GROMACS .gro file of C-alpha atoms in nm:
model
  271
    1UNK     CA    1   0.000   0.000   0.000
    2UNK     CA    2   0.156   0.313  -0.152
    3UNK     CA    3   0.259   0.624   0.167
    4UNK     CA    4  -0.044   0.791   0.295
    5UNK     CA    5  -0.282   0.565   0.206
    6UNK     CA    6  -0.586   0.448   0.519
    7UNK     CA    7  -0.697   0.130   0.506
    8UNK     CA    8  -1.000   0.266   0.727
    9UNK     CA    9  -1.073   0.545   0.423
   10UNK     CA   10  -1.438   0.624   0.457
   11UNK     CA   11  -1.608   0.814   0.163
   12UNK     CA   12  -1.756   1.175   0.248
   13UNK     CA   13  -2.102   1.165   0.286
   14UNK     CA   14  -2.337   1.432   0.155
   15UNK     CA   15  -2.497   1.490   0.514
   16UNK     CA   16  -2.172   1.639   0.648
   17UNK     CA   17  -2.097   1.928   0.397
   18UNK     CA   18  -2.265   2.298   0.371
   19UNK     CA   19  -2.367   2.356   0.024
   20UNK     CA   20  -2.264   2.718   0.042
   21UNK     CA   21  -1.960   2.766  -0.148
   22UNK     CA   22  -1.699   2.977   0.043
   23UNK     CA   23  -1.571   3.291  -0.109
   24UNK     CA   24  -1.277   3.180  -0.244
   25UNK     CA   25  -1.416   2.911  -0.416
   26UNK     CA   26  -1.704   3.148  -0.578
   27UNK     CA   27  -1.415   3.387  -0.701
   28UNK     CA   28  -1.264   3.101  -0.849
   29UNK     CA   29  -1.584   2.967  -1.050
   30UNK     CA   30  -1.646   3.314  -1.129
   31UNK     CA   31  -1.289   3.421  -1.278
   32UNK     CA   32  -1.218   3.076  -1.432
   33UNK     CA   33  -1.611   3.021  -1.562
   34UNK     CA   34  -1.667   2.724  -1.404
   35UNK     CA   35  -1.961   2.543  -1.509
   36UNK     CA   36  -2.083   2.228  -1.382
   37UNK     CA   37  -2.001   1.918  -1.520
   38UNK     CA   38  -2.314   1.663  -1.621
   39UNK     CA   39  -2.325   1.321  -1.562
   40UNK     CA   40  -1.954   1.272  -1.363
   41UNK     CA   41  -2.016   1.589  -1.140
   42UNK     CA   42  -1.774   1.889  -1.053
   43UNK     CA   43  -1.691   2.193  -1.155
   44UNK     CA   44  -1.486   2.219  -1.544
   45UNK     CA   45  -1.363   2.494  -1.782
   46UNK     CA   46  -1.166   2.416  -2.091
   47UNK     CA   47  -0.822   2.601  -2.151
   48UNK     CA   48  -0.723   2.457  -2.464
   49UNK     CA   49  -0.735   2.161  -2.718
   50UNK     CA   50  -0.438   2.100  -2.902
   51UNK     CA   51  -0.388   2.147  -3.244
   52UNK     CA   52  -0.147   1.923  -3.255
   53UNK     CA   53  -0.263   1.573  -3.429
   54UNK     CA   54  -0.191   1.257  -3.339
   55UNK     CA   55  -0.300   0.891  -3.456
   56UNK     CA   56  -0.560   0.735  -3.197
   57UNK     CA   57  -0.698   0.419  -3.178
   58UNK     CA   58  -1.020   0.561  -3.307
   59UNK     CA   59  -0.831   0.790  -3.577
   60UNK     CA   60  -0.698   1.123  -3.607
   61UNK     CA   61  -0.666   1.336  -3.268
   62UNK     CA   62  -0.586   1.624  -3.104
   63UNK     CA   63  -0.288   1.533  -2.911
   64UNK     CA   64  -0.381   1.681  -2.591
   65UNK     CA   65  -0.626   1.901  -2.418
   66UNK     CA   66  -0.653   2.084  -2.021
   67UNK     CA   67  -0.946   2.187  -1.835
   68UNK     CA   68  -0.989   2.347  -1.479
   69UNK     CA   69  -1.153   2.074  -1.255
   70UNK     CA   70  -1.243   2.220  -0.950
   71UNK     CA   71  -1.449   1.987  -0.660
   72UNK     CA   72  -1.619   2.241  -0.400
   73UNK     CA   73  -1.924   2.229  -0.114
   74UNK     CA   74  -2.204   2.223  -0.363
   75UNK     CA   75  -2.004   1.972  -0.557
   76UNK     CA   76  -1.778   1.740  -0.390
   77UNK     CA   77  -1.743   1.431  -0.596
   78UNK     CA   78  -1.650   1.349  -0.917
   79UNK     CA   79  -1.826   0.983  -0.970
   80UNK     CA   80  -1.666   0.690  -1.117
   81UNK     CA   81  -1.538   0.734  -1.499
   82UNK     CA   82  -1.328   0.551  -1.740
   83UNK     CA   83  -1.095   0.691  -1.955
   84UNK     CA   84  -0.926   0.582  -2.252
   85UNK     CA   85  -0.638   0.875  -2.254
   86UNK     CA   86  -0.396   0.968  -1.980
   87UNK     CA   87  -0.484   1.193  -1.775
   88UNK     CA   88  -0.268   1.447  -1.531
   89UNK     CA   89  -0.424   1.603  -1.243
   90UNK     CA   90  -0.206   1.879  -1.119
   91UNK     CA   91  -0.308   2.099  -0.782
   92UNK     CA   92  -0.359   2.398  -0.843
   93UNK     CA   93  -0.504   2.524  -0.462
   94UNK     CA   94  -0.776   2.380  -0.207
   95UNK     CA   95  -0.771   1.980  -0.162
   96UNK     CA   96  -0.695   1.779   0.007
   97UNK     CA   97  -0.904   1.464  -0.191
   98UNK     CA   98  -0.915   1.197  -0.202
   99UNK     CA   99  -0.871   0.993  -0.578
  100UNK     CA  100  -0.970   0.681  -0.575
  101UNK     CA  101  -0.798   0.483  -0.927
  102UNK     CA  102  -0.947   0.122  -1.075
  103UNK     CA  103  -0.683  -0.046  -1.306
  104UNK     CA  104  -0.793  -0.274  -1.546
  105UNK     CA  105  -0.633  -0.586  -1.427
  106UNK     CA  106  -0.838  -0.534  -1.115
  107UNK     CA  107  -0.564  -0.325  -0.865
  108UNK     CA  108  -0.760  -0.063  -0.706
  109UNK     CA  109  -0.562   0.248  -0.576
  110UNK     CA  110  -0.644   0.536  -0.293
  111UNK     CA  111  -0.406   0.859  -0.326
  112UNK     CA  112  -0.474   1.187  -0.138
  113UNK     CA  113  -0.426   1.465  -0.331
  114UNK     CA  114  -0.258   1.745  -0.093
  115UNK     CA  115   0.029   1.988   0.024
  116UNK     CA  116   0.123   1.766   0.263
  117UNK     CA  117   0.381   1.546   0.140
  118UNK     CA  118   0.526   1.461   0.458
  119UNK     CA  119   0.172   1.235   0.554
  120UNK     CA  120   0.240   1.127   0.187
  121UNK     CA  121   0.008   1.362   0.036
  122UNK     CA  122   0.043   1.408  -0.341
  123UNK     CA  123   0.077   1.744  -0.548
  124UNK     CA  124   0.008   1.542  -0.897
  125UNK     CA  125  -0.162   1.213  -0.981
  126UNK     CA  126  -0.160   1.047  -1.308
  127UNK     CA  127  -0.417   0.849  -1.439
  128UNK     CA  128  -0.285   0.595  -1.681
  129UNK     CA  129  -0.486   0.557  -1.985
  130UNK     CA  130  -0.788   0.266  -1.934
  131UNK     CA  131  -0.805   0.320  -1.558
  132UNK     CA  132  -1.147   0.466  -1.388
  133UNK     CA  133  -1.136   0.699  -1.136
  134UNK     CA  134  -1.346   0.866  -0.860
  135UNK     CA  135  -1.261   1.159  -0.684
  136UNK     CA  136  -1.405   1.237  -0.307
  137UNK     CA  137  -1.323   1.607  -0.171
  138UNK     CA  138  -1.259   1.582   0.196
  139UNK     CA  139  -1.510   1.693   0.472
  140UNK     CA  140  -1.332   2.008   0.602
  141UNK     CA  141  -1.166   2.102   0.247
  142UNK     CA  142  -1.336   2.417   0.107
  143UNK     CA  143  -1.262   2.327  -0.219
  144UNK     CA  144  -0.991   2.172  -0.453
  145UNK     CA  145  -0.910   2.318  -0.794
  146UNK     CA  146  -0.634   2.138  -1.025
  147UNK     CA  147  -0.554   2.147  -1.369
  148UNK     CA  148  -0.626   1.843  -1.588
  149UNK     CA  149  -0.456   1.719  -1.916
  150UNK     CA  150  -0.529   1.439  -2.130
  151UNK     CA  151  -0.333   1.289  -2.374
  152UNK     CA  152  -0.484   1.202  -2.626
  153UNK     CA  153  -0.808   1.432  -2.647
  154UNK     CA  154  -1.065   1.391  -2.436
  155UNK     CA  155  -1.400   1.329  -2.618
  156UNK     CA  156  -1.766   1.130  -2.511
  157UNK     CA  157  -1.608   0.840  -2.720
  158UNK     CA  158  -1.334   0.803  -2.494
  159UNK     CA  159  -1.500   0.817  -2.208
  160UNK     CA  160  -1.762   0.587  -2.011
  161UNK     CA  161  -1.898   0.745  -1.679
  162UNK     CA  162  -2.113   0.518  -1.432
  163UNK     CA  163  -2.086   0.117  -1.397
  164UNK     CA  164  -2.290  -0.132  -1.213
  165UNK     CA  165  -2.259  -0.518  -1.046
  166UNK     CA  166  -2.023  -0.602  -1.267
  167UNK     CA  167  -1.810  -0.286  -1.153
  168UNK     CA  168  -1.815  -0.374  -0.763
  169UNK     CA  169  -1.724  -0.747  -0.816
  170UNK     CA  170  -1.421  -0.654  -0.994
  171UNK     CA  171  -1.281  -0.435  -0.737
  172UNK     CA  172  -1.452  -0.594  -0.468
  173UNK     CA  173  -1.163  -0.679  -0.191
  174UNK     CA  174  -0.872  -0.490  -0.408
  175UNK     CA  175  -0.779  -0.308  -0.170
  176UNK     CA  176  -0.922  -0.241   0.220
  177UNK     CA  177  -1.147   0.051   0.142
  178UNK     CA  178  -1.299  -0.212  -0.148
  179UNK     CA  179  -1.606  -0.279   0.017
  180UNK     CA  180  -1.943  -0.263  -0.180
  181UNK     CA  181  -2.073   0.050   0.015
  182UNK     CA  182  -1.814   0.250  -0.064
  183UNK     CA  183  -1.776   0.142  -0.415
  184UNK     CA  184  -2.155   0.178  -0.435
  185UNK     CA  185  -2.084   0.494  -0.340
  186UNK     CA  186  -1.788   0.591  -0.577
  187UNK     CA  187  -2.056   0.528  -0.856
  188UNK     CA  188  -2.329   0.750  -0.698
  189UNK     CA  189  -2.595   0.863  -0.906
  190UNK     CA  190  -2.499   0.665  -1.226
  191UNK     CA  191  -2.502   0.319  -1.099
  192UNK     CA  192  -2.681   0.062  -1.327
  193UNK     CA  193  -2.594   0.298  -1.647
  194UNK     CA  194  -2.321   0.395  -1.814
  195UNK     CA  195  -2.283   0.689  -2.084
  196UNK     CA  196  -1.998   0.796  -2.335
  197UNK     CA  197  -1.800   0.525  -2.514
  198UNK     CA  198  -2.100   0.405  -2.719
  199UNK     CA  199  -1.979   0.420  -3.033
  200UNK     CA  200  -2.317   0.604  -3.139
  201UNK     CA  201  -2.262   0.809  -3.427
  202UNK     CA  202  -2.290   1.215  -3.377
  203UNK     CA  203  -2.572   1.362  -3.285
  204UNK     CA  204  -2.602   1.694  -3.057
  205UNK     CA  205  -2.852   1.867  -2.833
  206UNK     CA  206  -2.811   2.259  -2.835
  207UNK     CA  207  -3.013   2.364  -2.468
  208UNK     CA  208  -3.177   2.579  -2.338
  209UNK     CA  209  -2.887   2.700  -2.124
  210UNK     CA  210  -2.639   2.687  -2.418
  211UNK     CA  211  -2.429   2.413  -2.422
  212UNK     CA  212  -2.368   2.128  -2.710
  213UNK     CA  213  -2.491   1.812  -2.557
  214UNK     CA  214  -2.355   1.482  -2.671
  215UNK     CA  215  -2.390   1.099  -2.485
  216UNK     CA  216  -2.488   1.341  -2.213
  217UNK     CA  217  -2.150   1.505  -2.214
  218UNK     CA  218  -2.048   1.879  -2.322
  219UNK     CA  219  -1.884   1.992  -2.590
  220UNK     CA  220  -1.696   2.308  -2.664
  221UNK     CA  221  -1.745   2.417  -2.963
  222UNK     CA  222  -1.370   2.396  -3.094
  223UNK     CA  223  -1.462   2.014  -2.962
  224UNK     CA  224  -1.775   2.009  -3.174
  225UNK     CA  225  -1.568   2.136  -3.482
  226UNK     CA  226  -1.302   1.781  -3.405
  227UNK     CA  227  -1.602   1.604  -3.421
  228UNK     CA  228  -1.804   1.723  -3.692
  229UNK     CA  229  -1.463   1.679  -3.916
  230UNK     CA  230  -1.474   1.281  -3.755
  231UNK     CA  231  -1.764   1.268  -3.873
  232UNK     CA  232  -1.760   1.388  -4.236
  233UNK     CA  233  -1.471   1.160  -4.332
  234UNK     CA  234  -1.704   0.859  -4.183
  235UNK     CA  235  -2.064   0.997  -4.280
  236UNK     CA  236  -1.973   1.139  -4.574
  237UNK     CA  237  -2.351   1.135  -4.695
  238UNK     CA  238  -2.556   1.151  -4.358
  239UNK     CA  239  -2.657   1.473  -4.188
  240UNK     CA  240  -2.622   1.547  -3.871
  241UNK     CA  241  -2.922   1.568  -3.631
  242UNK     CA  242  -2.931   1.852  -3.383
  243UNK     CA  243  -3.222   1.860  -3.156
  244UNK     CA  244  -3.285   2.251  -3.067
  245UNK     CA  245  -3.433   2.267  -2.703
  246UNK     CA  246  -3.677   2.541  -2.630
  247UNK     CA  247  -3.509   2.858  -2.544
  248UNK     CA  248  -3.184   2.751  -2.717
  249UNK     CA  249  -2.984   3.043  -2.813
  250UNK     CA  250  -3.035   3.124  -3.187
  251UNK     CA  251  -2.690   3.274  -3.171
  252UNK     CA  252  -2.543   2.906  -3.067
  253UNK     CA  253  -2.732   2.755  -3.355
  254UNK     CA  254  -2.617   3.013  -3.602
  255UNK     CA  255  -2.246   2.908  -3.490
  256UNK     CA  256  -2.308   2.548  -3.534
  257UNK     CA  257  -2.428   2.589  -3.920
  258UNK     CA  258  -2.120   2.792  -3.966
  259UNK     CA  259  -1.920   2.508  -3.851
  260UNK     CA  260  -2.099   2.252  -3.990
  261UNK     CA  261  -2.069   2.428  -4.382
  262UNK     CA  262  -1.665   2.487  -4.264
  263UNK     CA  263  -1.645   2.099  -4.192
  264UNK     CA  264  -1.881   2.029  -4.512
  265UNK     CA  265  -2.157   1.874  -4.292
  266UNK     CA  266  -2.509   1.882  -4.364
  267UNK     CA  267  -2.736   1.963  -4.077
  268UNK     CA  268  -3.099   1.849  -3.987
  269UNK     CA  269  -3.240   2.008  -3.728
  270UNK     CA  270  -3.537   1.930  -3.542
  271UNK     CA  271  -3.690   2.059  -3.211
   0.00000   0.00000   0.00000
């Protein structure tokens, strides 16, 4: 068992946090633009995505891209999510957390992200590419804010959030902390389902508070562009469906025909 690592680690539960964010954490979501993150939960902004391009397993690729990920009060977990990229978690202020990482040949591993490296706290974890991870802020942290890179691109394709039975008897025992509450927990709201990683060919919401909405997931729209390209070179003759919500901005939808006749895409829309 790697330094600073419990075997006794017990999961934060909802019931002991205030859901009033303190005021460093609301400057932070307010200068960084931190909007919540669907599905996996948290607090995300995107910096950049490369336009570097590299050869994926599901084709061409940005090589990279990095996000703000912040955990706070209102938002304290991040639930259980697979990934197919690498992905470098970097503190940035706050923590500590704990990050809780599920290898594919079955190891499961508990790190606390944290200033403290004398009690074996860590200022960077790395999570390699096919590992899941869950990410639990502690009870008396305000908030923890890092900076996140993936390598290759992240996209909904290359990620599966949730998992279910099959999940907990994998990891079940893989460590002390293993046991099925707490991995029950690790899940949270997304046990039984799983989203992202489908393979479903592109199709996007536009919503009623703005965002491009895909397996569930957000796009940017620099994202959507990646995508859209993805999918002429496969679709070459389809359209792409894009269900307008009521109250969508027209301004959003104005910006997704312009990318769509950049990326030589048809579109059909359809409320």
């Amino acid at each position: 068992m790697p330094a600073g690592v419990a075997a006794n680690v017990k999961v934060a539960t909802m019931s002991n946090r205030s859901d009033e964010e303190s005021k460093r954490a609301t400057e932070l979501i307010e200068q960084l633009q931190l909007q919540h993150l669907n599905v996996e939960s948290g607090l995300y902004s995107v910096v950049r995505v490369s336009d570097v391009e590299v050869e994926a397993s599901d084709g061409i690729s940005p090589a990279s891209n990095a996000i703000y990920l912040m955990l706070s009060r209102t938002y304290p977990r991040n639930y259980v999510q697979w990934l197919y990229s690498d992905d470098y978690h970097v503190l940035i202020e706050g923590g500590p957390a704990d990050y809780y990482l599920f290898h594919d040949d079955g190891r499961a591993e508990h790190i606390v992200m944290g200033r403290d490296l004398s009690a074996g706290q860590h200022m960077m974890v790395a999570s390699p590419g096919g590992t899941a991870k869950a990410i639990v802020l502690h009870d008396d942290a305000e908030f923890l804010l890092v900076g996140s890179v993936l390598s290759p691109a992240w996209s909904p394709q290359r990620a599966k959030i949730g998992g279910a039975a099959d999940f907990i008897n994998k990891y079940l025992g893989a460590a002390p902390w293993a046991t099925p509450e707490t991995l029950r927990e690790l899940i949270g709201p997304n046990y039984g389902a799983t989203v992202g990683a489908t393979g479903e060919t592109l199709n996007i919401i536009l919503d009623e508070s703005g965002q491009i909405i895909w397996q569930e997931m957000q796009l940017t729209e620099k994202q959507l562009r990646i995508e859209m390209q993805r999918f002429a070179s496969t679709h070459p003759d389809q359209p792409l469906r894009v269900k307008v919500m009521p109250g969508s901005p027209e301004a959003l939808l104005q910006r997704i025909k312009a990318i769509a006749a950049q990326s030589h895409v048809a579109l059909a829309t359809h409320p």
